[in-house]
Short mmCIF file of C-alpha atoms and ligand atoms in Angstrom, two decimals:
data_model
loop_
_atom_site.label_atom_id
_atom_site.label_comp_id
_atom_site.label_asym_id
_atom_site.label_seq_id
_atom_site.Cartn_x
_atom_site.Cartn_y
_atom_site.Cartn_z
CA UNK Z 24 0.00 0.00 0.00
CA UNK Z 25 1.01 3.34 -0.99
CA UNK Z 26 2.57 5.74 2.06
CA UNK Z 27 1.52 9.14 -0.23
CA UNK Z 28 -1.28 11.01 -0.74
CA UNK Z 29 -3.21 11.51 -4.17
CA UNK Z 30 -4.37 15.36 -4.13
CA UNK Z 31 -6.51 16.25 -7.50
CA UNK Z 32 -6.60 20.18 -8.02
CA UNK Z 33 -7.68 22.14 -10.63
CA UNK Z 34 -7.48 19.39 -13.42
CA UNK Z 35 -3.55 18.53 -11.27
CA UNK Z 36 -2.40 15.35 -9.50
CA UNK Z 37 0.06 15.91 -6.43
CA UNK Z 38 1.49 13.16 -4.01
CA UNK Z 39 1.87 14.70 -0.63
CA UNK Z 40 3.87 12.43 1.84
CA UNK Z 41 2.64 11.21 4.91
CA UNK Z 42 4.34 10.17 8.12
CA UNK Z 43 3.56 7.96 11.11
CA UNK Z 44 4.13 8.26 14.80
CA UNK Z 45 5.97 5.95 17.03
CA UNK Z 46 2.38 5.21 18.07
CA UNK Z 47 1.35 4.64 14.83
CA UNK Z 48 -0.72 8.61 14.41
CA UNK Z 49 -0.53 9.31 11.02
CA UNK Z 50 -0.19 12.50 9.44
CA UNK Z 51 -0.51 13.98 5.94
CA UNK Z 52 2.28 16.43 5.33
CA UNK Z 53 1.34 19.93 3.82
CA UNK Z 54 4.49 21.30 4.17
CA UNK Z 55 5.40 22.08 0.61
CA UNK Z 56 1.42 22.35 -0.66
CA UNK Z 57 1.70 26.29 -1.04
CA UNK Z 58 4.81 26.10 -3.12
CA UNK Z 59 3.82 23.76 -5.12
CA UNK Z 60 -0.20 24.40 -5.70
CA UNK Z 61 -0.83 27.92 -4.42
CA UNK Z 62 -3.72 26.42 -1.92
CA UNK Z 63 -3.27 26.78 2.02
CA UNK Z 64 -5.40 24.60 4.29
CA UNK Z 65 -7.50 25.63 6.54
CA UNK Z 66 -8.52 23.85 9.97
CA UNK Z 67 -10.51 25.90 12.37
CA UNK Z 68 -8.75 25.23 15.84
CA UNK Z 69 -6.34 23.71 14.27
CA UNK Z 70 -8.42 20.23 15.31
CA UNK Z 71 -6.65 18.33 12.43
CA UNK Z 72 -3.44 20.25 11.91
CA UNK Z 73 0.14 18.64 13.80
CA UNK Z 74 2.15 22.03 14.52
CA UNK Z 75 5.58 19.77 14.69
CA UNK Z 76 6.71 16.26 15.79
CA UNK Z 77 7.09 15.65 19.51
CA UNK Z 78 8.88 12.66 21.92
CA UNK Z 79 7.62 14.35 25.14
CA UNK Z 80 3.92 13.06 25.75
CA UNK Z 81 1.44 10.62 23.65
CA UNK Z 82 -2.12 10.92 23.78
CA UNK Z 83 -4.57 8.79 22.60
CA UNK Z 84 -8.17 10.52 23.70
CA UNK Z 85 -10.36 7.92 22.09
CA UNK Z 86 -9.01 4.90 24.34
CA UNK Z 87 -7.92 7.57 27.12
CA UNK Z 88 -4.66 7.17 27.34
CA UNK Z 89 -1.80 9.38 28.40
CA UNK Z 90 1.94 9.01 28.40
CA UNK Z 91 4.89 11.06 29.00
CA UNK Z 92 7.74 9.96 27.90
CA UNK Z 93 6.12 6.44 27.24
CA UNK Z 94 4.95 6.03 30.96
CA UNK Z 95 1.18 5.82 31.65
CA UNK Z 96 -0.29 8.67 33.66
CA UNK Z 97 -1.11 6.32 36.01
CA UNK Z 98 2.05 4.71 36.87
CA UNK Z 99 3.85 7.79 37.40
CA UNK Z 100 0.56 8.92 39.75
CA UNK Z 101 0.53 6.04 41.62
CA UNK Z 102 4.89 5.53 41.89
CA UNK Z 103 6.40 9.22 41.29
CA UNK Z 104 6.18 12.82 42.22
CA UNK Z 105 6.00 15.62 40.83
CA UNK Z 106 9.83 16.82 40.63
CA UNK Z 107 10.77 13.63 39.16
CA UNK Z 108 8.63 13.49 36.45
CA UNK Z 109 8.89 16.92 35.61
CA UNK Z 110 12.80 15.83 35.33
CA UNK Z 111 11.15 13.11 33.21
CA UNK Z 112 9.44 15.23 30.88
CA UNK Z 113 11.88 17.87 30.65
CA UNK Z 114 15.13 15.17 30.12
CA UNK Z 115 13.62 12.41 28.30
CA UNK Z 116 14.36 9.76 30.81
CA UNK Z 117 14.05 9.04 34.40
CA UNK Z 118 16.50 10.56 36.57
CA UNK Z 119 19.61 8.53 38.73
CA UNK Z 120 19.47 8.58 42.42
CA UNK Z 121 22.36 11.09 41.23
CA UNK Z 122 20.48 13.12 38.67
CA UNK Z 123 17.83 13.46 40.84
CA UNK Z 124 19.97 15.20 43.54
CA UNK Z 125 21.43 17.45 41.20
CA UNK Z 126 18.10 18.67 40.17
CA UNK Z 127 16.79 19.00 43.47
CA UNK Z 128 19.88 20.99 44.72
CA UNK Z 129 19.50 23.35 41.92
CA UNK Z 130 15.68 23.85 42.13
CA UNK Z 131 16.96 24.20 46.18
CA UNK Z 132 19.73 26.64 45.11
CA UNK Z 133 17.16 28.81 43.01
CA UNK Z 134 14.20 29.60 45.22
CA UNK Z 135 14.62 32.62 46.43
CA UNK Z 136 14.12 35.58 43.87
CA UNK Z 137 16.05 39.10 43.49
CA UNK Z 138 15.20 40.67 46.08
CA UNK Z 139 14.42 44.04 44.48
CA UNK Z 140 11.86 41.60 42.75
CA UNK Z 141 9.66 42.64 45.98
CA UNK Z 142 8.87 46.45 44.64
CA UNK Z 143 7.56 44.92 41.55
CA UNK Z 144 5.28 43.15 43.92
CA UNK Z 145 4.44 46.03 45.70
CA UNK Z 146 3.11 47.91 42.76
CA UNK Z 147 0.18 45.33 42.59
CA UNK Z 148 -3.70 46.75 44.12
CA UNK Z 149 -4.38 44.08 46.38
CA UNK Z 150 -7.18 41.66 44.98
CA UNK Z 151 -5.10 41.64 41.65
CA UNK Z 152 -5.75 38.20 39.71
CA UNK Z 153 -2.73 35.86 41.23
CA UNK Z 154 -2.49 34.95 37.35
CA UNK Z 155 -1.95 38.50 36.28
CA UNK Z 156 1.05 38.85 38.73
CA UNK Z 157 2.47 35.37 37.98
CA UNK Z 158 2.57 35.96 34.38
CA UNK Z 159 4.38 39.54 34.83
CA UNK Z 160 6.77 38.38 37.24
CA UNK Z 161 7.75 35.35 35.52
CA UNK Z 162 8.19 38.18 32.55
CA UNK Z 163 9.84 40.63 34.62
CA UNK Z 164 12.28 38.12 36.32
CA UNK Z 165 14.24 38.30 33.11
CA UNK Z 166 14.80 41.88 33.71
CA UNK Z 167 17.45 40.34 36.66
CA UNK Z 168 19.01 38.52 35.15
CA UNK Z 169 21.83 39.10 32.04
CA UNK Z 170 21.94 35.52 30.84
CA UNK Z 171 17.95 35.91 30.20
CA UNK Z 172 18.21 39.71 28.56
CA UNK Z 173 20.83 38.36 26.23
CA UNK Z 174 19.27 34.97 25.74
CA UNK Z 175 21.88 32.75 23.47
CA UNK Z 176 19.51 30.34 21.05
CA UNK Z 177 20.68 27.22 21.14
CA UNK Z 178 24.40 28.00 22.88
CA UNK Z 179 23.28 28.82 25.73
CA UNK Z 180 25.82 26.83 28.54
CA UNK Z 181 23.36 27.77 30.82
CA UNK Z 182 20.50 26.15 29.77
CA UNK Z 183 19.56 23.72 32.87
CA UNK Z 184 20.53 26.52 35.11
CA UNK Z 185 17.22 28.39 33.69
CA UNK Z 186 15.61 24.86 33.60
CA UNK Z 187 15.85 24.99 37.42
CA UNK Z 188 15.37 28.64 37.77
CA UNK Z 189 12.02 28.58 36.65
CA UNK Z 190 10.67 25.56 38.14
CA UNK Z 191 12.21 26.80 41.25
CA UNK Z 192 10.91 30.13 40.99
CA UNK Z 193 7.43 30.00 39.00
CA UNK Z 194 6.61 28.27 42.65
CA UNK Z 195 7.95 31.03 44.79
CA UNK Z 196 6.40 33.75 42.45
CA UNK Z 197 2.86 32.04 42.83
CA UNK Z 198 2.90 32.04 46.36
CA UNK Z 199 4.41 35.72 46.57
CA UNK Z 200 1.07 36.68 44.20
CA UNK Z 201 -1.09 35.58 46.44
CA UNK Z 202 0.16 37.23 49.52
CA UNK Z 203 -0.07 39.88 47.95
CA UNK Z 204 -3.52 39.27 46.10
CA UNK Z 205 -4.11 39.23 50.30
CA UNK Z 206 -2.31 41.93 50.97
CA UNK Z 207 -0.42 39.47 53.62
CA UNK Z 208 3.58 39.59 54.09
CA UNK Z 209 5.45 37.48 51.83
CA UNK Z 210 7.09 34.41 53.14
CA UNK Z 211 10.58 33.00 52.57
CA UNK Z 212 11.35 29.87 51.19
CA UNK Z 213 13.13 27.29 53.41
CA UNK Z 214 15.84 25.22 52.77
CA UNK Z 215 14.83 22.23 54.12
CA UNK Z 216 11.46 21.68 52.52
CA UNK Z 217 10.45 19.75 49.26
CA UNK Z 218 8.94 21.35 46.38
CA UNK Z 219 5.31 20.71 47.11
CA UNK Z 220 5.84 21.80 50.66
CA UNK Z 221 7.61 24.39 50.12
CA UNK Z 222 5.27 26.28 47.98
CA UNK Z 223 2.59 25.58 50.82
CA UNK Z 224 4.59 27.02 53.53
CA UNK Z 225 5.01 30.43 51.58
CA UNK Z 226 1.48 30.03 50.89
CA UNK Z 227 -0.12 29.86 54.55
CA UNK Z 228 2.58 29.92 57.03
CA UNK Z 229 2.79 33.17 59.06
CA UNK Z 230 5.99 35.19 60.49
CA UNK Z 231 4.67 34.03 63.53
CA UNK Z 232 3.77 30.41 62.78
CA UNK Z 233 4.70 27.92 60.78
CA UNK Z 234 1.81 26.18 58.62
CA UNK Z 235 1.05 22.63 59.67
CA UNK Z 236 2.38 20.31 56.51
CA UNK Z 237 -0.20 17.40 56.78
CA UNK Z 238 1.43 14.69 54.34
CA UNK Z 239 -2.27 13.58 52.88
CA UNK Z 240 -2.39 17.75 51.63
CA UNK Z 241 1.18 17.43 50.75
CA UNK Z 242 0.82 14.57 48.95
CA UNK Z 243 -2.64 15.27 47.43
CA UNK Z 244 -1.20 19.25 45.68
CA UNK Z 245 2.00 17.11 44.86
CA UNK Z 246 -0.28 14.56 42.87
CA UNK Z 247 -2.41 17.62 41.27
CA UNK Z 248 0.45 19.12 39.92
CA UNK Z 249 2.13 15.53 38.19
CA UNK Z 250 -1.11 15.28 36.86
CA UNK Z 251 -1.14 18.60 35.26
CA UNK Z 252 2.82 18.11 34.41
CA UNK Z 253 2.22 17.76 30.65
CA UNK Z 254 -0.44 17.55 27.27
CA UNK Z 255 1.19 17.81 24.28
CA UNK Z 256 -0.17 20.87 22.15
CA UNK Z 257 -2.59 22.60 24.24
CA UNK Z 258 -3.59 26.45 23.87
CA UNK Z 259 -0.86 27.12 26.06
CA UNK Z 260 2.00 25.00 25.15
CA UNK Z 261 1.15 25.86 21.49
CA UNK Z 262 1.88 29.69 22.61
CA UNK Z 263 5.06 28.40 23.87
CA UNK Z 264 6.22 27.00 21.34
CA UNK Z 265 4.98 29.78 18.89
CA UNK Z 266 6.52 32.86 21.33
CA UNK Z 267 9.51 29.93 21.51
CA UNK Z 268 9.88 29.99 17.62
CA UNK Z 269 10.71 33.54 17.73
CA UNK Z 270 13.61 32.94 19.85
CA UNK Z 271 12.44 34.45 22.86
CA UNK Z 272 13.94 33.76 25.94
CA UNK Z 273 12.66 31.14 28.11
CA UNK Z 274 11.03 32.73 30.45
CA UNK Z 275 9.02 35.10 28.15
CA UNK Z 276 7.69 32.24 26.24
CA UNK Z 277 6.74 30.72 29.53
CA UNK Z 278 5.09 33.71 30.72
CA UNK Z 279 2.88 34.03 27.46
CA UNK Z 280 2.16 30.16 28.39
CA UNK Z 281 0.54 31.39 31.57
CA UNK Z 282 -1.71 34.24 30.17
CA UNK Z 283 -3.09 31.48 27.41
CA UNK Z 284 -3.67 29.01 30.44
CA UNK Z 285 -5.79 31.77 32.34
CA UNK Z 286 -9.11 31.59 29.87
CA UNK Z 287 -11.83 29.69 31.16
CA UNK Z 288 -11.54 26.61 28.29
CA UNK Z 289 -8.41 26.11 29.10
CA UNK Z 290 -6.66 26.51 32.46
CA UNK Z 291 -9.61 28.78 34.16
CA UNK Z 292 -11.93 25.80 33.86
CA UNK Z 293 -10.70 24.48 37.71
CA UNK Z 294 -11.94 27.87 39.04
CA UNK Z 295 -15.01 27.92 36.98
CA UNK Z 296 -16.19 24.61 38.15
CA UNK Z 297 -16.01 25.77 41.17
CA UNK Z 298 -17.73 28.68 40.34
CA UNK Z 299 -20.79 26.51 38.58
CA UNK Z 300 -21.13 24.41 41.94
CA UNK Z 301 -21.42 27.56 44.43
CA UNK Z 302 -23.99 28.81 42.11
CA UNK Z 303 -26.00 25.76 41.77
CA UNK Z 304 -25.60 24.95 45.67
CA UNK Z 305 -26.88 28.76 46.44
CA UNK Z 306 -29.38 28.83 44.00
CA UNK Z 307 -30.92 25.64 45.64
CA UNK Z 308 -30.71 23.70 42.76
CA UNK Z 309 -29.26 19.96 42.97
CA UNK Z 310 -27.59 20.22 39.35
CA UNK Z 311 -31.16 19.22 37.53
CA UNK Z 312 -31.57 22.82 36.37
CA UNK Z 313 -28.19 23.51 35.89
CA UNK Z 314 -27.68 20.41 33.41
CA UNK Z 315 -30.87 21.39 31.26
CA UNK Z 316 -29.27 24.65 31.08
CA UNK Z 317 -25.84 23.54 29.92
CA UNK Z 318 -28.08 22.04 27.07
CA UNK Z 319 -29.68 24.92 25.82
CA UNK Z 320 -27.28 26.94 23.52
CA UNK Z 321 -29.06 30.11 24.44
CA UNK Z 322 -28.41 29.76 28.48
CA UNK Z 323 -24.73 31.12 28.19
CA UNK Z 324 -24.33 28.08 30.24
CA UNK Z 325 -21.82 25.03 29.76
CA UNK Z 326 -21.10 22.39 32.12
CA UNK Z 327 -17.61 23.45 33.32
CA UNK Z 328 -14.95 20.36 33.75
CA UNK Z 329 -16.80 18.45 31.02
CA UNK Z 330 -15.96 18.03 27.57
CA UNK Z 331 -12.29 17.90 25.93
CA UNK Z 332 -11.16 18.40 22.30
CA UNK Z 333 -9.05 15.64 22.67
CA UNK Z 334 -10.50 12.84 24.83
CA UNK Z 335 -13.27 11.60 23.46
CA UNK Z 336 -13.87 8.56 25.81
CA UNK Z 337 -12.59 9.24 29.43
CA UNK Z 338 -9.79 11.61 30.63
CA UNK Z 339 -7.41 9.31 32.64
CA UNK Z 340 -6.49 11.74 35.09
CA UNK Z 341 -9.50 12.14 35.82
CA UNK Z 342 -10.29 9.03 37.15
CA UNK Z 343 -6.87 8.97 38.96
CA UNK Z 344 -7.77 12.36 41.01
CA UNK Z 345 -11.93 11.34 41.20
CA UNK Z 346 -10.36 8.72 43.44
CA UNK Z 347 -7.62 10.71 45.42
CA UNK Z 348 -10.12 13.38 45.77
CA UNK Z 349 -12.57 10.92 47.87
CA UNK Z 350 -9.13 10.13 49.96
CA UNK Z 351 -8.38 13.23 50.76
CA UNK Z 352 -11.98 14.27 51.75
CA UNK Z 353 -11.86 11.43 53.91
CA UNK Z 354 -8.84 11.60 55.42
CA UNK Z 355 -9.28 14.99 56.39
CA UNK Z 356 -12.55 14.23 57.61
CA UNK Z 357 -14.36 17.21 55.02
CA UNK Z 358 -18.07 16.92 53.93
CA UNK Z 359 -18.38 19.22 51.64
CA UNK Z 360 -21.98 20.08 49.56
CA UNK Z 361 -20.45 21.01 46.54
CA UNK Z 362 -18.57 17.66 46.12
CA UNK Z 363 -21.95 16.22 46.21
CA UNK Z 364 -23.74 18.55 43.71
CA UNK Z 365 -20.47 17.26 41.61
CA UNK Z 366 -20.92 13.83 42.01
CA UNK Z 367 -24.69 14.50 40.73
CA UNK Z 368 -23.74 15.85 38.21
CA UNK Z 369 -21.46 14.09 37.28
CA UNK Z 370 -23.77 10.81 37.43
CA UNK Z 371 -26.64 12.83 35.62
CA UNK Z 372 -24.73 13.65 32.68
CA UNK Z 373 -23.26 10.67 32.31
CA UNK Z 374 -26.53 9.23 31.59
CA UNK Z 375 -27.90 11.69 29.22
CA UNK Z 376 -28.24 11.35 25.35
CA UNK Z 377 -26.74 15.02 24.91
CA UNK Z 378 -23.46 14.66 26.86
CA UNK Z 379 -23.70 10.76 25.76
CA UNK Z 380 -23.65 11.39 22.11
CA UNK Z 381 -21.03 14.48 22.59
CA UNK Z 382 -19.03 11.69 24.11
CA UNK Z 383 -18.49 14.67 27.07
CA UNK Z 384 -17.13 13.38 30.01
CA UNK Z 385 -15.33 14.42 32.94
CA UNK Z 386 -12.10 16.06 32.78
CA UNK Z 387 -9.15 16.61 35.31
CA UNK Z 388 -10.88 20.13 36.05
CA UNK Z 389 -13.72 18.66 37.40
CA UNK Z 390 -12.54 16.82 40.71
CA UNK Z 391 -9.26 19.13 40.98
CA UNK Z 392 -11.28 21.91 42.05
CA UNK Z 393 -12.98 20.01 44.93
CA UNK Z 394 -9.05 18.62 46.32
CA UNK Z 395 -7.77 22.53 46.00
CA UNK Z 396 -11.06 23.53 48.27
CA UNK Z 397 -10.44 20.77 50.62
CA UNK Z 398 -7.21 21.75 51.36
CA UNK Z 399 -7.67 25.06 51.50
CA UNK Z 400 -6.10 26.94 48.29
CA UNK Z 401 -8.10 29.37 47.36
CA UNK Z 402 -10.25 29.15 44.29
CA UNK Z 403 -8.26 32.47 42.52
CA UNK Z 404 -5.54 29.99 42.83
CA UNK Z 405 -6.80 27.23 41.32
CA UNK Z 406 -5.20 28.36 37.43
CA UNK Z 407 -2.24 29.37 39.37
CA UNK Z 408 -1.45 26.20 40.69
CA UNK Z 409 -2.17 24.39 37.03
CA UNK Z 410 0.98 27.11 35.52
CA UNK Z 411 2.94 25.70 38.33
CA UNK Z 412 2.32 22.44 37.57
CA UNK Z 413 2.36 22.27 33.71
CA UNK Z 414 5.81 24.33 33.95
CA UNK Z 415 7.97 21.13 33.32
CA UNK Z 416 5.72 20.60 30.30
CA UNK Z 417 6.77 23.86 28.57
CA UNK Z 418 9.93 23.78 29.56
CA UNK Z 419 10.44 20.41 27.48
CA UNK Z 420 9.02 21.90 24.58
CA UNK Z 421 10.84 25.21 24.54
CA UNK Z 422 13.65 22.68 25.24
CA UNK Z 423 12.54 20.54 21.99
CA UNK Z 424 12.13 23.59 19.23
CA UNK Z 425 15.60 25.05 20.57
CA UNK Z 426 17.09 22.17 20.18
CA UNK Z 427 15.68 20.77 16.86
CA UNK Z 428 18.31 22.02 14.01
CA UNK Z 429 15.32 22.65 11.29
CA UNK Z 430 13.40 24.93 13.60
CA UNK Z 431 11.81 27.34 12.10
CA UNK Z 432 9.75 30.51 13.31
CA UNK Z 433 5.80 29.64 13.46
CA UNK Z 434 4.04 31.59 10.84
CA UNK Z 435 0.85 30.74 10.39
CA UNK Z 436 -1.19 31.38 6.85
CA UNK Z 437 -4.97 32.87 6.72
CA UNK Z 438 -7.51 33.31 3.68
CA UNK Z 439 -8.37 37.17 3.84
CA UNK Z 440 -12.40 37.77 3.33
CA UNK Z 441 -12.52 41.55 4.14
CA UNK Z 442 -12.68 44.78 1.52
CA UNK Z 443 -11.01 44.39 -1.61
CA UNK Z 444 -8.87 47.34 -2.32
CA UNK Z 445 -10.93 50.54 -2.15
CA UNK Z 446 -9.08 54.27 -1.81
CA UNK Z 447 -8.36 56.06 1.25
CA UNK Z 448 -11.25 59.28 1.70
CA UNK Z 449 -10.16 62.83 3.24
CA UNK Z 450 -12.22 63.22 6.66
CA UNK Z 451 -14.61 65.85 4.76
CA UNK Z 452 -15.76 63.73 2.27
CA UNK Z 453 -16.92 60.54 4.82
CA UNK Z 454 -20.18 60.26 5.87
N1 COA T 511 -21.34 21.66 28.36
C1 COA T 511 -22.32 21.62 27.44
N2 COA T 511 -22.14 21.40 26.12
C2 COA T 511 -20.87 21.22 25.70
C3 COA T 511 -19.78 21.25 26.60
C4 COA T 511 -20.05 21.47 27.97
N3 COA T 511 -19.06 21.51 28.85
N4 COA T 511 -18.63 21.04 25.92
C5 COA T 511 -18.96 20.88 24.63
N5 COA T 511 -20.32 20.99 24.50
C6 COA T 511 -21.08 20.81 23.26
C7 COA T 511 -20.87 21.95 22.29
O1 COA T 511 -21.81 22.98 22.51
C8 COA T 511 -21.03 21.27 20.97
O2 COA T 511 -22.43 21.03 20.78
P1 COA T 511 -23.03 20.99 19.26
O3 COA T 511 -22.31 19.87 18.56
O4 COA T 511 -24.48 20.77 19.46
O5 COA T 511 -22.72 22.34 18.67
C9 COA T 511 -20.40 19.89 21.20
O6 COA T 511 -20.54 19.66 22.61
C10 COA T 511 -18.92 19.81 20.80
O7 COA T 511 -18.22 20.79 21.51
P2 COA T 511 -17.07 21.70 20.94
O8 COA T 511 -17.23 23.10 21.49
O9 COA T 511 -16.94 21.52 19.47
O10 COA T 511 -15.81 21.06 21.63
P3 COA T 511 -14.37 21.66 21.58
O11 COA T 511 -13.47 20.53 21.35
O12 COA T 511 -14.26 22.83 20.67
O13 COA T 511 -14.19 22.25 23.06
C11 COA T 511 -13.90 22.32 25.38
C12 COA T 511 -13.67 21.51 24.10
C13 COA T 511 -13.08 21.69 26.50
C14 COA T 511 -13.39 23.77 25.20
C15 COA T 511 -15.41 22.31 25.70
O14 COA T 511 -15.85 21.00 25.90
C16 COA T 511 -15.72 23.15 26.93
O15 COA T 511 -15.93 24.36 26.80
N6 COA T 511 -15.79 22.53 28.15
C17 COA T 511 -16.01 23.26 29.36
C18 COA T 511 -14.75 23.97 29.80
C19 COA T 511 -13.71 23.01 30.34
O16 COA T 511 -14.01 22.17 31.18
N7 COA T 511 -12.46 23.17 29.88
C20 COA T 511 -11.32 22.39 30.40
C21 COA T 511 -10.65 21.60 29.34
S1 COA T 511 -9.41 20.56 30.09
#
């Protein structure tokens, strides 16, 4: 069987050739169609178009499957954490005992921020959005630092020094923006602590007192974040690599990753399910009303957390964090209404022809929401703690585009439909 494609056009026969995935994903390659036919494609949301070839994650949404690096989501859940398989992602392989260490120390070494970083802070209001902040000050970190204002494509020695940086740092930044979204002091880092518990410490502890680490919250923010590690070309890793293609430095692609992860159909959609269940438990409802709504295209409504352009069967994680979330509830000994409302709903719309036939189920947003509550982060957080979390998983693709030798910058075509070319009118003679 042939491996090309036939294209007729305009009374012309082209072969186009096609290439296949390690996972067998096949693709039809378009690369020279303008040169050699004059015709563009065009693919609304780019549902059918493959921006570039990746190692880093495999997805298979029909049979729910997700990989990075070749290991199932739900291996790494149940045997990892988070900075390992961020070193996983970002490295290709699992790290030695050694390795391991070495990242660790730097990510250790690289916590704290300029200090004169704190004025920038300062010139927030209080009740800024924590994902405003994050994005600038992941942007105007750069500003301190010479290796990022005179950012070396490609040669840069340096390169896992910034790796480190940032995954050290986007942590400590998020916490910093919301004490001051609180207009509470900011808290150091410490040495001693882990990643996950870190970032909790400069989150709730006081100059006065220390917050209490329970391991089950540890562990459960630890797991949310490994889960949200990585997924291949997104709305935000796309804008990485795109801002990436340019040659921008790393952190200013990363901090145009954050501002396309705030929207609510992408990385908003934690806070917005949230959102959806306080307004459903307040209104009285028990989701029944809510769910016809979502059905009606003229409510404005949509049931937030379900639904995925990509996984059209179940989202793996979330099944892995449906089951940590009843854990964690239990462990800590939480009822909480709105879990229930979301376990209505979840078991209503699961049954209906319109989500059925949609094939719209669940997604990681869903139950993420209801851990986050349960532990106490705040729900303005909730996006926040997804850019911390899917850092690793732009980092690896900056990593990939600066280090693949064709790279080329992303330039995307369009097929104009406004005025043909009319004459400009002095103002006197408009009406
Ligand atoms: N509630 C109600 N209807 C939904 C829906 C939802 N959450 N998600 C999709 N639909 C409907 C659409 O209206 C459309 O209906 P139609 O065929 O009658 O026109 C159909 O399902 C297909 O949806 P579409 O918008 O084409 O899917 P998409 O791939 O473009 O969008 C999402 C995917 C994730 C943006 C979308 O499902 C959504 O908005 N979900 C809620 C937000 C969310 O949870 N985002 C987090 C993603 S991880």
């Amino acid at each position: 069987m042939s491996n090309e494609a036939k294209l007729e056009l305009d009374g012309k026969s082209y072969t186009l050739p096609t290439l296949t995935g390690s996972e067998h994903e096949k693709a039809v390659d378009v690369s020279a169609l303008r040169a050699n036919t004059g015709y563009i494609t065009i693919d609304d949301g780019y549902g059918n178009t493959g921006s570039c070839v990746s190692n880093i994650t495999f997805i298979d949404g029909d049979k729910g499957i997700l990989r990075y690096r070749g290991i199932p989501i739900e291996e790494l859940a149940e045997k990892s954490n988070f900075i390992e398989t961020a070193y996983l992602i970002i490295y290709g392989t699992l790290p030695t005992r050694a390795q391991l260490k070495v990242f660790s120390d730097q990510l250790t070494d690289h916590q704290f921020l300029h200090e004169d970083m704190k004025y920038h802070f300062q010139g927030f209001p209080t009740g800024a959005h924590p994902m405003a902040i994050l994005s600038s000050m992941i942007n105007a970190a750069s500003c301190f630092d010479e290796g990022l204002m005179n950012w070396k494509w490609g040669k840069n020695q340096q390169f896992d020094t910034y790796v480190a940086k940032l995954t050290s740092q986007v942590r400590t930044i998020a916490a910093y923006s919301y004490r001051k979204s609180k207009g509470l002091p900011l808290i150091y880092p410490k040495q001693d602590y882990k990643y996950t518990a870190n970032f909790l410490h400069m989150m709730f502890s006081m100059p006065y007192e220390d917050f209490e680490l329970k391991p089950e919250v540890v562990k459960a923010l630890d797991l949310i974040f490994l889960l949200h590690a990585d997924h291949e070309q997104n709305c935000s890793t796309s804008t990485v690599r795109m801002v990436a293609s340019s040659q921008a430095n790393l952190f200013a692609s990363c901090a145009a990753g954050v501002c396309a992860l705030w929207g609510p159909l992408h990385g908003g959609a934690n806070q917005a399910v949230l959102e959806m269940l306080d307004e459903i438990h307040r209104s009285g409802d028990d989701g029944s009303k809510f769910i016809t709504a979502a059905k009606d295209k003229n409510s404005g409504k949509k049931l937030m957390g379900f639904g995925h352009r990509v996984y059209k069967n179940h989202d793996p994680r979330a099944k892995i964090i449906k089951v940590a979330c009843d854990e964690v509830l239990s462990k800590l000994h939480i009822t909480d209404p709105l879990l229930d409302i979301a376990k209505k709903l979840e078991e209503a719309a699961l049954k209906d022809p319109y989500f059925v036939e949609r094939k719209l189920y669940p997604n990681v947003d869903f139950y993420s929401g209801i851990i986050m509550r349960a532990i106490g982060i705040p729900v303005e957080m909730f996006t926040v703690i997804f850019a911390i979390g899917r850092m690793p998983g732009w980092i690896a693709n900056y990593k990939e585009i600066m280090e693949e030798p064709k790279s080329r910058i992303y330039r995307p075509r369009q097929i104009y439909t406004g005025k043909t070319m009319n004459h400009y009118l002095p103002i006197e003679q408009r009406k």
